[in-house]
Amino acid sequence: MHKLRKLFRGSGRALAFVFVASVVWLLFDMAALRLSFGDAAGQRALAAAGRGQRERGRDPQAPGQFGHPVAVPEDKQEEAKSRWKEGNFNVYLSDLIPVDRAVADTRPAGCSEQWVHDDLPTTTIIMCFVDEVWSTLLRSVHSVLSRSPPHLVEEIILVDDFSTKEYLKEKLDAYMSQFPKVKILHLKERHGLIRARLAGAQVAKGDVLTFLDSHVECNVGWLEPLLERVRLSRAKVACPVIEVISDKDMSYMTVDNFQRGIFTWPMNFGWRQIPQEVIEKNKIKETDIIRCPVMAGGLFSIDKKYFFELGTYDSGLDVWGGENMEISFKVWMCGGEIEIIPCSRVGHIFRNDNPYSFPKDRIRTVERNLARVAEVWLDEYKELFYGHAYHLVLRRLDVGDLTQQIALRKKLQCRNFRWYLENVYPDLEAPLVKASGLLVNIATARCITVENTTLAFQTCDVNNEDQKFNYTWLRLLRHGDLCIAPAGTTGTLELRPCTGWESSLAWQHSSLAAARPELADHLVSEHLQPPACLEVDPSLQALRVSACNSANPYQKWQFGNYYAD
Ligand code: LR7
Ligand code: MN
């Protein structure tokens, strides 16, 4: 009763159901059974191809049953190999295993006893795909149909992102027509997954949007805990634990607990385990909800109205990538939360490469998407992004028009990125500069000094503010608003206002920055042809630039503090 009251704060309603008990799967996934034997008319309408595979879903001996690994028979190795590229995973095996196989209930102990409200919001499931493998797409849909309480699923919208495969046209429509809740939206041109999701969201009727990839298997009781969180607060964005369907043997594998979604520079998504001592100190349980700095991207539930209030995704993001960062920053900085719900688990086929084409260059598409996100959400920290992806600076990447996105952030009165770092992701190392303090010449142990608006070279004094410089992520040698730069090609130096980035203001320094590691201690201006180094003239003790020489100590410099390589 205690649990019940705790969950029922402010609500007098009775509970409708408990999560499906975990013992059930041992024989079969009961929900799958019910559906398979369900509606007689639906059964008759089953496409012949689908029938065989679905009947085998009830066969305990069927390949891959219960998520077990499957081996390719010796005489089928060639066939399996040749079909791999259809999806960049073992398509041969996917076709072999039932489209409605049972999987092990991998939820942590305790999940099956948790209670949920009987007035959970309904959801529209949105699955986008381009040229998805037939059996994998079907398995994704069947897993939703058979393991979700029907009254919570308003509809399943399959958004066909202009696939080229014939079977994804009439054949798919015919197969899905036996499930009244499944709707298919065939897009007339390639939208990319971001705009394809938006096309689905535009027509969704459910209270909550639940996005899924098209090669997943939802586990027992996956949906209720997600909707429970959204019901608790519409600003909660709930993600399942993403488990692994092996691309090689199609086995369903569980993952380590206590994983958070994080990113490292330049905005690479990753998983990071909560440290053991933190788990112990805070007595974190396996079933406890985990707040994440960022989500993986593909699988989450969000209140529909809230999603639209947030301005959905930046629709200027192309094809694939970066939208998970955008929605994560947006949610956190504009008042919401991203959570992983350990009692909700969905398997996903992880693969090494995208199996579909990118209308433009893949890497450039993702880089541009990320740069849009950096420009809108990272404030002064965007320099860390560009510093770690310096080739984008050199290329002077064009990110397109951002006025709408910037206006949106203002309208929503979102917090700044510093707040996000301090409150949501404090363990991210994000020093605003690469190095700072005195800039000491190794040969002379003397320092560069700003005298009014000119440069001098003097005895070092840690208390002299005129000797303090920042070495920024954009490779500027900065003293307030003034930057050290070569004065034309004369070999002398000058101080210039640091107005934006210009190659003439940039100096390569430190091991990562230098294309030539032997010049790591040097300050190299690659703007000059040939590249030249900042040095002290030994006789005059004055500053100049001249040809780089890795052994010359008069060209070696060191900052007081280094924050990153
Ligand atoms: O142009 C496209 N149109 C599409 O409809 C490109 C893709 N898609 C579909 C595609 O068929 C698939 O169903 O969009 C879905 C996602 O594409 P994937 O499966 O190629 O992406 P992924 O699983 O490699 O990548 C992850 O990051 C993406 C960044 O844009 C998306 O957010 C994916 O949804 C996301 N997947 C997950 O979060 C699952 C866990 C991966 C991790 C970590
Ligand atoms: Mn995927």
Coordinates of C-alpha atoms and ligand atoms in Angstrom, one line a residue:
M1 CA 0.0 0.0 0.0
H2 CA 2.9 2.3 0.7
K3 CA 4.0 2.2 -2.9
L4 CA 0.5 2.7 -4.1
R5 CA 0.1 5.9 -2.1
K6 CA 3.5 7.1 -3.1
L7 CA 2.6 6.8 -6.8
F8 CA -0.8 8.2 -6.3
R9 CA -0.1 11.5 -4.9
G10 CA -3.1 13.7 -5.6
S11 CA -5.1 11.1 -7.5
G12 CA -7.9 9.0 -6.1
R13 CA -8.2 6.7 -9.0
A14 CA -7.7 3.0 -8.8
L15 CA -4.8 1.1 -10.5
A16 CA -5.7 -0.6 -13.7
F17 CA -2.9 -3.1 -14.1
V18 CA 0.5 -4.2 -13.0
F19 CA 3.4 -4.7 -15.5
V20 CA 3.3 -8.1 -17.0
A21 CA 5.0 -10.4 -14.5
S22 CA 8.4 -11.4 -15.6
V23 CA 7.8 -15.1 -15.1
V24 CA 5.5 -15.1 -18.1
W25 CA 8.1 -15.0 -20.8
L26 CA 9.6 -18.3 -19.6
L27 CA 7.0 -20.2 -21.6
F28 CA 6.0 -17.4 -24.0
D29 CA 5.4 -13.8 -24.2
M30 CA 1.7 -13.9 -23.3
A31 CA 0.9 -10.7 -25.1
A32 CA 2.4 -12.1 -28.3
L33 CA 0.4 -15.2 -28.0
R34 CA -2.9 -13.4 -27.5
L35 CA -2.3 -11.3 -30.6
S36 CA -1.2 -14.1 -32.8
F37 CA -4.3 -16.1 -32.0
G38 CA -6.5 -13.0 -31.9
D39 CA -8.7 -11.6 -34.5
A40 CA -9.9 -14.3 -37.0
A41 CA -10.4 -12.0 -39.9
G42 CA -7.0 -10.5 -39.4
Q43 CA -5.5 -14.0 -39.4
R44 CA -7.1 -14.8 -42.8
A45 CA -5.8 -11.6 -44.2
L46 CA -2.3 -12.5 -43.3
A47 CA 0.0 -12.3 -46.3
A48 CA 1.4 -15.8 -47.1
A49 CA 5.0 -14.7 -46.6
G50 CA 4.2 -13.3 -43.2
R51 CA 2.1 -16.3 -42.1
G52 CA 4.9 -18.8 -41.9
Q53 CA 7.1 -16.6 -39.9
R54 CA 4.4 -15.5 -37.5
E55 CA 3.3 -19.0 -36.8
R56 CA 6.8 -19.9 -35.9
G57 CA 6.7 -17.2 -33.3
R58 CA 4.9 -19.7 -31.1
D59 CA 7.4 -22.4 -31.7
P60 CA 9.9 -22.7 -28.9
Q61 CA 12.4 -24.4 -31.3
A62 CA 12.2 -21.6 -33.9
P63 CA 15.6 -20.0 -34.7
G64 CA 16.3 -17.0 -32.5
Q65 CA 13.4 -17.8 -30.2
F66 CA 13.7 -16.0 -26.8
G67 CA 16.4 -13.9 -28.3
H68 CA 18.9 -16.7 -28.5
P69 CA 21.8 -16.4 -31.0
V70 CA 21.5 -18.1 -34.4
A71 CA 24.3 -19.6 -36.4
V72 CA 24.3 -19.5 -40.2
P73 CA 24.4 -23.1 -41.5
E74 CA 27.6 -24.1 -43.3
D75 CA 26.0 -24.2 -46.7
K76 CA 24.4 -20.8 -46.3
Q77 CA 27.5 -18.8 -45.4
E78 CA 27.9 -17.4 -48.9
E79 CA 24.2 -16.3 -49.1
A80 CA 24.4 -14.7 -45.7
K81 CA 27.5 -12.9 -46.6
S82 CA 26.1 -11.6 -49.8
R83 CA 22.9 -10.3 -48.1
W84 CA 24.8 -8.5 -45.3
K85 CA 24.9 -5.2 -47.3
E86 CA 21.1 -5.1 -47.6
G87 CA 21.1 -3.7 -44.0
N88 CA 24.6 -3.9 -42.8
F89 CA 23.7 -6.7 -40.4
N90 CA 22.9 -10.4 -40.8
V91 CA 19.8 -10.0 -43.0
Y92 CA 19.8 -13.7 -43.8
L93 CA 19.3 -14.6 -40.1
S94 CA 16.8 -11.9 -39.6
D95 CA 14.7 -13.5 -42.3
L96 CA 15.1 -16.8 -40.7
I97 CA 13.8 -15.9 -37.2
P98 CA 10.1 -15.4 -36.4
V99 CA 8.9 -11.8 -36.9
D100 CA 7.2 -12.1 -33.5
R101 CA 9.7 -14.1 -31.5
A102 CA 9.7 -13.8 -27.7
V103 CA 12.6 -12.2 -26.0
A104 CA 13.9 -12.6 -22.5
D105 CA 12.5 -10.2 -20.0
T106 CA 15.7 -8.3 -19.2
R107 CA 14.2 -5.8 -16.7
P108 CA 15.9 -5.5 -13.4
A109 CA 14.2 -7.3 -10.5
G110 CA 11.4 -5.2 -9.1
C111 CA 10.2 -3.7 -12.4
S112 CA 7.5 -6.3 -12.9
E113 CA 6.0 -5.4 -9.5
Q114 CA 5.9 -1.7 -10.1
W115 CA 2.5 0.0 -10.5
V116 CA 1.3 2.6 -13.0
H117 CA -1.7 4.9 -13.2
D118 CA -4.8 3.7 -15.0
D119 CA -5.1 7.1 -16.8
L120 CA -1.8 7.1 -18.6
P121 CA -1.8 9.2 -21.8
T122 CA -2.1 7.5 -25.1
T123 CA 0.8 7.5 -27.5
T124 CA 1.5 7.6 -31.2
I125 CA 4.5 5.4 -32.1
I126 CA 6.5 7.0 -34.9
M127 CA 9.0 4.8 -36.8
C128 CA 10.8 6.3 -39.8
F129 CA 12.7 4.1 -42.2
V130 CA 14.5 4.2 -45.5
D131 CA 15.0 0.9 -47.2
E132 CA 14.6 -1.1 -44.0
V133 CA 14.9 -4.8 -44.2
W134 CA 11.5 -6.4 -44.5
S135 CA 11.7 -8.9 -41.6
T136 CA 13.4 -6.4 -39.3
L137 CA 10.7 -3.8 -39.9
L138 CA 8.0 -6.3 -39.3
R139 CA 9.7 -7.5 -36.1
S140 CA 9.8 -3.9 -34.9
V141 CA 6.1 -3.4 -35.5
H142 CA 5.1 -6.8 -34.1
S143 CA 7.1 -6.2 -30.9
V144 CA 5.2 -2.9 -30.4
L145 CA 1.8 -4.6 -31.1
S146 CA 2.4 -7.6 -28.9
R147 CA 4.1 -6.0 -26.0
S148 CA 2.1 -2.7 -25.5
P149 CA -1.2 -2.4 -23.8
P150 CA -3.5 -1.8 -26.8
H151 CA -5.5 1.0 -25.1
L152 CA -2.3 3.1 -24.8
V153 CA -1.3 2.8 -28.4
E154 CA -3.3 5.3 -30.4
E155 CA -1.6 4.4 -33.6
I156 CA 1.7 3.3 -35.1
I157 CA 2.8 5.6 -37.9
L158 CA 5.4 4.1 -40.3
V159 CA 7.1 7.0 -42.2
D160 CA 8.6 5.6 -45.4
D161 CA 11.3 8.1 -46.2
F162 CA 11.2 7.6 -49.9
S163 CA 12.5 4.1 -49.9
T164 CA 13.6 2.6 -53.2
K165 CA 12.8 -1.1 -52.3
E166 CA 9.7 -2.4 -54.0
Y167 CA 8.6 -4.5 -51.0
L168 CA 8.2 -1.4 -48.9
K169 CA 5.4 -0.1 -51.2
E170 CA 2.2 -2.1 -51.9
K171 CA 3.4 -5.3 -50.2
L172 CA 4.0 -3.4 -46.9
D173 CA 0.7 -1.6 -47.2
A174 CA -1.1 -5.0 -47.7
Y175 CA 0.7 -6.7 -44.8
M176 CA 0.0 -3.8 -42.4
S177 CA -3.7 -3.5 -43.4
Q178 CA -4.4 -6.4 -41.1
F179 CA -3.5 -4.1 -38.2
P180 CA -5.9 -1.1 -38.0
K181 CA -3.6 0.8 -35.8
V182 CA -0.7 0.8 -38.3
K183 CA -0.7 3.7 -40.7
I184 CA 1.9 4.2 -43.4
L185 CA 3.0 7.6 -44.7
H186 CA 4.9 7.3 -47.9
L187 CA 7.0 10.5 -48.3
K188 CA 7.3 11.8 -51.9
E189 CA 10.9 12.7 -51.5
R190 CA 13.7 11.9 -49.2
H191 CA 13.3 13.9 -46.0
G192 CA 16.0 12.5 -43.8
L193 CA 15.2 11.1 -40.5
I194 CA 14.7 14.4 -38.8
R195 CA 12.1 15.8 -41.1
A196 CA 10.6 12.4 -41.6
R197 CA 9.9 12.2 -37.9
L198 CA 8.3 15.7 -38.1
A199 CA 6.1 14.5 -40.9
G200 CA 4.9 11.7 -38.6
A201 CA 4.5 14.1 -35.6
Q202 CA 2.3 16.5 -37.7
V203 CA -0.4 13.9 -38.1
A204 CA -0.1 12.1 -34.8
K205 CA -3.3 11.8 -32.7
G206 CA -1.9 10.4 -29.5
D207 CA -1.1 12.6 -26.4
V208 CA 2.5 11.4 -26.4
L209 CA 4.9 10.9 -29.3
T210 CA 7.1 7.8 -29.0
F211 CA 9.9 7.6 -31.6
L212 CA 11.5 4.3 -32.4
D213 CA 14.1 3.2 -35.0
S214 CA 12.8 0.6 -37.6
H215 CA 15.1 -2.2 -36.4
V216 CA 14.1 -2.7 -32.8
E217 CA 12.4 -5.2 -30.5
C218 CA 10.4 -3.7 -27.6
N219 CA 10.7 -5.8 -24.5
V220 CA 8.0 -6.8 -22.0
G221 CA 6.3 -3.9 -20.3
W222 CA 8.4 -1.3 -22.2
L223 CA 5.8 1.3 -22.8
E224 CA 4.0 1.9 -19.5
P225 CA 7.0 3.2 -17.6
L226 CA 7.8 5.7 -20.3
L227 CA 4.2 7.0 -20.3
E228 CA 4.2 7.0 -16.5
R229 CA 7.1 9.5 -16.5
V230 CA 5.4 11.8 -19.1
R231 CA 2.2 11.7 -17.1
L232 CA 4.1 12.7 -13.9
S233 CA 5.5 15.7 -15.8
R234 CA 5.0 16.8 -19.4
A235 CA 8.5 18.2 -19.4
K236 CA 10.0 14.7 -18.8
V237 CA 11.4 13.1 -21.9
A238 CA 11.6 9.4 -21.3
C239 CA 14.1 7.0 -22.9
P240 CA 14.2 3.2 -22.6
V241 CA 17.4 1.4 -21.9
I242 CA 18.6 0.5 -25.4
E243 CA 19.7 -3.1 -25.5
V244 CA 21.7 -4.8 -28.2
I245 CA 20.4 -7.0 -31.0
S246 CA 23.6 -8.5 -32.4
D247 CA 24.2 -7.5 -36.0
K248 CA 26.0 -10.9 -36.4
D249 CA 23.8 -13.6 -34.7
M250 CA 20.6 -11.6 -34.0
S251 CA 20.7 -12.5 -30.3
Y252 CA 19.1 -10.1 -27.9
M253 CA 21.7 -9.0 -25.3
T254 CA 21.2 -6.9 -22.2
V255 CA 23.6 -4.1 -21.4
D256 CA 25.3 -2.8 -18.3
N257 CA 23.1 -0.9 -15.8
F258 CA 23.7 2.6 -14.7
Q259 CA 24.6 4.0 -18.1
R260 CA 24.1 7.7 -18.8
G261 CA 24.0 9.2 -22.3
I262 CA 26.8 11.7 -22.6
F263 CA 28.9 13.5 -25.2
T264 CA 32.5 14.3 -25.6
W265 CA 34.0 17.1 -27.8
P266 CA 33.2 17.7 -30.7
M267 CA 29.8 16.5 -29.6
N268 CA 30.3 12.8 -30.1
F269 CA 27.5 10.8 -28.4
G270 CA 28.5 8.1 -25.9
W271 CA 27.5 6.1 -22.9
R272 CA 29.2 6.5 -19.5
Q273 CA 28.6 4.4 -16.5
I274 CA 27.8 6.1 -13.2
P275 CA 31.0 5.6 -11.0
Q276 CA 30.6 2.7 -8.5
E277 CA 31.3 5.0 -5.6
V278 CA 28.5 7.4 -6.6
I279 CA 26.1 4.4 -6.9
E280 CA 27.1 3.2 -3.5
K281 CA 27.1 6.6 -1.8
N282 CA 23.7 7.5 -3.1
K283 CA 22.3 3.9 -2.8
I284 CA 21.2 4.0 -6.5
K285 CA 19.1 1.0 -7.4
E286 CA 19.0 -0.8 -10.8
T287 CA 15.4 0.3 -11.2
D288 CA 16.2 4.0 -10.4
I289 CA 15.6 6.6 -13.1
I290 CA 18.8 8.0 -14.6
R291 CA 19.0 11.7 -15.7
C292 CA 21.1 12.1 -18.8
P293 CA 22.9 15.0 -20.3
V294 CA 22.0 13.8 -23.8
M295 CA 19.9 11.1 -25.3
A296 CA 21.0 8.6 -27.9
G297 CA 18.3 10.0 -30.3
G298 CA 16.2 7.2 -31.7
L299 CA 14.0 6.0 -28.9
F300 CA 12.0 8.2 -26.6
S301 CA 8.6 9.4 -25.5
I302 CA 7.7 13.0 -25.3
D303 CA 4.5 14.9 -24.7
K304 CA 3.2 15.9 -28.1
K305 CA 2.2 19.5 -27.0
Y306 CA 5.5 19.9 -25.2
F307 CA 7.4 18.8 -28.3
F308 CA 5.6 21.4 -30.4
E309 CA 6.0 24.1 -27.8
L310 CA 9.8 23.4 -27.9
G311 CA 9.6 24.0 -31.6
T312 CA 10.2 20.3 -32.4
Y313 CA 13.5 19.7 -34.1
D314 CA 15.5 22.3 -36.0
S315 CA 14.1 21.3 -39.4
G316 CA 17.2 22.6 -41.0
L317 CA 19.0 19.5 -39.8
D318 CA 19.6 17.1 -42.7
V319 CA 19.3 13.3 -43.1
W320 CA 21.0 12.0 -39.9
G321 CA 22.9 13.1 -36.9
G322 CA 23.0 15.9 -34.4
E323 CA 19.2 16.0 -33.7
N324 CA 19.8 14.1 -30.5
M325 CA 22.1 16.8 -29.2
E326 CA 19.7 19.5 -30.3
I327 CA 16.7 18.1 -28.6
S328 CA 18.7 17.3 -25.5
F329 CA 20.1 20.8 -25.0
K330 CA 16.8 22.3 -25.9
V331 CA 14.9 20.1 -23.4
W332 CA 17.3 20.7 -20.5
M333 CA 18.0 24.4 -21.1
C334 CA 14.3 25.2 -21.6
G335 CA 13.0 23.6 -18.5
G336 CA 12.7 19.9 -19.2
E337 CA 14.6 16.7 -18.3
I338 CA 16.0 13.7 -20.2
E339 CA 15.6 10.4 -18.4
I340 CA 16.5 6.8 -18.9
I341 CA 13.9 4.5 -17.4
P342 CA 15.6 1.2 -16.5
C343 CA 12.2 -0.6 -16.4
S344 CA 11.7 0.1 -20.0
R345 CA 13.9 -1.8 -22.4
V346 CA 14.1 -1.9 -26.2
G347 CA 16.6 -3.9 -28.3
H348 CA 18.2 -2.1 -31.3
I349 CA 20.4 -3.5 -34.1
F350 CA 23.6 -1.6 -33.8
R351 CA 25.6 -1.5 -37.0
N352 CA 28.9 -0.2 -38.2
D353 CA 27.6 1.9 -41.1
N354 CA 24.4 3.4 -42.4
P355 CA 23.0 1.1 -45.0
Y356 CA 21.3 3.9 -47.0
S357 CA 22.8 6.7 -49.1
F358 CA 23.3 10.2 -48.1
P359 CA 22.1 12.7 -50.7
K360 CA 25.2 14.7 -49.9
D361 CA 28.5 13.7 -48.3
R362 CA 27.8 11.8 -45.1
I363 CA 30.5 13.4 -42.9
R364 CA 29.8 16.9 -44.1
T365 CA 26.1 16.4 -43.5
V366 CA 26.7 15.4 -39.9
E367 CA 29.3 18.1 -39.3
R368 CA 27.0 20.8 -40.6
N369 CA 24.1 19.5 -38.4
L370 CA 26.4 19.6 -35.4
A371 CA 27.6 23.1 -36.2
R372 CA 24.0 24.3 -36.4
V373 CA 23.4 22.9 -32.9
A374 CA 26.6 24.5 -31.6
E375 CA 25.7 27.9 -33.1
V376 CA 22.3 27.9 -31.5
W377 CA 22.9 26.3 -28.1
L378 CA 26.5 26.4 -27.0
D379 CA 27.1 30.1 -26.5
E380 CA 30.8 30.9 -25.9
Y381 CA 31.4 27.1 -25.5
K382 CA 30.9 26.7 -29.2
E383 CA 34.6 27.4 -29.4
L384 CA 35.3 24.1 -27.8
F385 CA 33.3 22.4 -30.5
Y386 CA 35.2 24.3 -33.2
G387 CA 38.5 23.8 -31.4
H388 CA 38.0 20.0 -31.5
A389 CA 36.7 20.1 -35.1
Y390 CA 39.2 22.7 -36.3
H391 CA 39.0 21.7 -39.9
L392 CA 35.5 23.2 -39.9
V393 CA 36.9 26.5 -39.0
L394 CA 39.5 26.3 -41.7
R395 CA 36.9 25.4 -44.2
R396 CA 34.6 28.2 -43.0
L397 CA 31.7 25.9 -43.0
D398 CA 28.3 27.4 -43.9
V399 CA 25.6 26.4 -41.5
G400 CA 22.7 28.1 -43.2
D401 CA 20.1 30.4 -41.7
L402 CA 19.6 30.2 -38.0
T403 CA 17.5 33.2 -37.2
Q404 CA 14.4 31.1 -36.5
Q405 CA 16.3 28.8 -34.1
I406 CA 17.9 31.7 -32.2
A407 CA 14.5 33.5 -32.0
L408 CA 13.0 30.3 -30.6
R409 CA 15.6 30.0 -27.9
K410 CA 14.9 33.6 -26.9
K411 CA 11.1 33.1 -27.0
L412 CA 11.3 30.0 -24.8
Q413 CA 13.6 32.0 -22.4
C414 CA 16.0 29.1 -22.1
R415 CA 18.9 29.0 -19.8
N416 CA 22.4 29.4 -21.1
F417 CA 24.9 26.6 -21.8
R418 CA 27.0 27.4 -18.7
W419 CA 23.9 26.6 -16.6
Y420 CA 23.6 23.3 -18.5
L421 CA 27.2 22.5 -17.8
E422 CA 27.0 23.3 -14.1
N423 CA 23.7 21.6 -13.4
V424 CA 23.3 18.9 -15.9
Y425 CA 26.7 17.7 -17.0
P426 CA 29.2 18.9 -14.4
D427 CA 31.6 16.1 -15.2
L428 CA 32.2 17.4 -18.7
E429 CA 35.6 19.1 -19.0
A430 CA 34.9 22.3 -20.7
P431 CA 37.6 24.9 -20.1
L432 CA 36.9 28.0 -22.2
V433 CA 40.5 28.3 -23.4
K434 CA 43.2 25.7 -24.1
A435 CA 45.9 27.5 -22.1
S436 CA 46.4 30.8 -20.3
G437 CA 48.7 32.9 -18.1
L438 CA 52.2 34.1 -18.8
L439 CA 53.6 33.3 -22.2
V440 CA 57.2 32.3 -21.4
N441 CA 60.0 32.0 -23.9
I442 CA 62.0 28.8 -23.1
A443 CA 65.5 30.1 -24.2
T444 CA 65.3 33.4 -22.3
A445 CA 62.7 32.7 -19.6
R446 CA 61.3 36.2 -20.5
C447 CA 57.7 37.1 -21.3
I448 CA 55.6 38.7 -24.0
T449 CA 54.1 42.0 -22.6
V450 CA 51.4 44.3 -23.9
E451 CA 52.5 47.9 -23.6
N452 CA 49.5 50.1 -24.4
T453 CA 48.7 48.7 -27.8
T454 CA 52.2 47.4 -28.8
L455 CA 54.2 44.3 -28.0
A456 CA 57.3 44.2 -25.9
F457 CA 59.5 41.5 -24.4
Q458 CA 60.3 41.7 -20.7
T459 CA 61.2 40.0 -17.5
C460 CA 58.4 37.7 -16.4
D461 CA 56.2 38.8 -13.5
V462 CA 53.2 36.6 -12.5
N463 CA 51.4 39.7 -11.1
N464 CA 51.7 41.6 -14.3
E465 CA 48.3 41.6 -16.0
D466 CA 49.9 42.9 -19.2
Q467 CA 51.7 39.6 -19.6
K468 CA 48.6 37.4 -19.4
F469 CA 47.4 35.8 -22.6
N470 CA 44.7 33.2 -23.4
Y471 CA 45.3 30.6 -26.0
T472 CA 41.8 30.0 -27.3
W473 CA 40.2 27.0 -29.0
L474 CA 40.3 29.0 -32.2
R475 CA 44.1 29.2 -31.8
L476 CA 44.1 32.9 -31.0
L477 CA 46.7 34.5 -28.8
R478 CA 44.4 36.8 -27.0
H479 CA 45.0 39.6 -24.5
G480 CA 41.5 41.1 -23.8
D481 CA 40.2 42.2 -27.2
L482 CA 43.6 42.2 -28.8
C483 CA 45.3 39.4 -30.6
I484 CA 48.9 38.8 -31.5
A485 CA 49.4 38.5 -35.3
P486 CA 52.2 38.7 -37.8
A487 CA 52.4 42.2 -39.4
G488 CA 52.0 41.4 -43.0
T489 CA 55.0 39.5 -44.3
T490 CA 57.6 41.7 -42.8
G491 CA 58.6 39.3 -40.1
T492 CA 57.5 41.7 -37.3
L493 CA 54.4 41.3 -35.0
E494 CA 51.5 43.5 -34.2
L495 CA 48.4 43.6 -31.9
R496 CA 45.1 43.6 -33.7
P497 CA 41.5 43.6 -32.6
C498 CA 40.3 40.0 -32.4
T499 CA 37.2 40.5 -34.6
G500 CA 36.0 37.0 -35.3
W501 CA 38.3 34.3 -36.7
E502 CA 40.8 35.0 -39.3
S503 CA 43.6 32.7 -40.4
S504 CA 46.1 35.5 -39.9
L505 CA 45.3 35.6 -36.2
A506 CA 45.7 31.8 -35.7
W507 CA 48.8 30.1 -34.1
Q508 CA 49.3 26.4 -33.9
H509 CA 50.6 25.3 -30.5
S510 CA 50.6 22.2 -28.2
S511 CA 50.7 18.6 -29.3
L512 CA 47.3 18.1 -30.7
A513 CA 47.1 21.4 -32.5
A514 CA 50.4 21.1 -34.4
A515 CA 50.3 19.1 -37.6
R516 CA 54.0 18.7 -36.9
P517 CA 54.4 17.3 -33.4
E518 CA 58.1 18.3 -33.3
L519 CA 56.8 21.9 -33.3
A520 CA 54.4 21.3 -30.3
D521 CA 56.2 23.9 -28.2
H522 CA 56.3 26.4 -31.0
L523 CA 53.7 29.0 -32.1
V524 CA 53.2 28.4 -35.8
S525 CA 51.4 30.8 -38.1
E526 CA 50.2 28.7 -40.9
H527 CA 48.8 31.8 -42.6
L528 CA 52.3 32.8 -43.6
Q529 CA 53.8 31.0 -46.7
P530 CA 55.8 29.1 -45.8
P531 CA 54.5 28.7 -42.2
A532 CA 56.6 30.6 -39.8
C533 CA 57.3 30.6 -36.0
L534 CA 57.1 33.2 -33.3
E535 CA 60.7 33.7 -32.0
V536 CA 62.9 35.9 -30.0
D537 CA 65.8 37.5 -31.8
P538 CA 68.7 36.4 -29.6
S539 CA 70.8 39.5 -30.1
L540 CA 68.2 42.2 -29.8
Q541 CA 65.9 40.3 -27.4
A542 CA 63.0 41.4 -29.6
L543 CA 60.0 39.5 -31.0
R544 CA 59.7 38.4 -34.7
V545 CA 58.5 35.6 -36.9
S546 CA 60.9 33.5 -38.9
A547 CA 61.4 30.0 -40.5
C548 CA 60.4 27.3 -38.1
N549 CA 63.2 25.2 -36.6
S550 CA 62.1 22.5 -34.2
A551 CA 65.4 22.5 -32.2
N552 CA 65.6 26.3 -31.8
P553 CA 64.8 27.1 -28.1
Y554 CA 64.2 30.8 -29.0
Q555 CA 61.1 29.5 -30.8
K556 CA 59.8 27.5 -27.9
W557 CA 57.0 28.9 -25.7
Q558 CA 55.1 27.8 -22.6
F559 CA 51.9 29.0 -21.0
G560 CA 51.4 29.2 -17.3
N561 CA 48.5 26.8 -17.4
Y562 CA 47.3 24.2 -19.8
Y563 CA 43.7 23.0 -19.7
A564 CA 43.7 20.7 -22.7
D565 CA 45.9 19.4 -25.4
Ligands
LR7_1 O1 17.4 9.5 -44.2 C1 17.1 8.8 -43.4 N1 15.8 8.5 -43.2 C2 15.3 7.6 -42.3 O2 14.1 7.4 -42.2 C3 18.0 8.1 -42.5 C4 17.5 7.2 -41.6 N2 16.2 7.0 -41.5 C5 15.7 6.1 -40.4 C6 16.4 4.7 -40.4 O3 15.8 3.8 -41.3 C7 16.3 4.3 -39.0 O4 15.1 3.7 -38.7 O5 16.0 6.6 -39.2 C8 16.3 5.7 -38.2 C9 17.6 5.9 -37.6 O6 18.7 5.7 -38.4 P1 19.9 4.7 -38.1 O7 19.3 3.5 -37.5 O8 20.7 4.6 -39.3 O9 20.6 5.5 -37.0 P2 21.5 4.9 -35.8 O10 20.8 3.9 -35.0 O11 22.8 4.6 -36.3 O12 21.7 6.3 -35.0 C10 21.3 7.0 -33.8 O13 21.5 8.3 -34.1 C11 20.8 8.9 -35.1 C12 21.3 10.3 -35.2 O14 20.6 11.1 -36.1 C13 19.3 8.8 -34.8 O15 19.0 9.6 -33.6 C14 19.0 7.4 -34.5 O16 17.6 7.3 -34.2 C15 19.8 6.9 -33.4 N3 19.6 5.5 -33.0 C16 19.5 5.3 -31.6 O17 19.4 6.1 -30.8 C17 19.5 3.8 -31.3 C18 20.7 3.6 -30.4 C19 22.0 4.0 -31.1 C20 23.0 4.5 -30.1 C21 23.8 4.9 -29.4
MN2 MN 19.3 2.6 -35.6

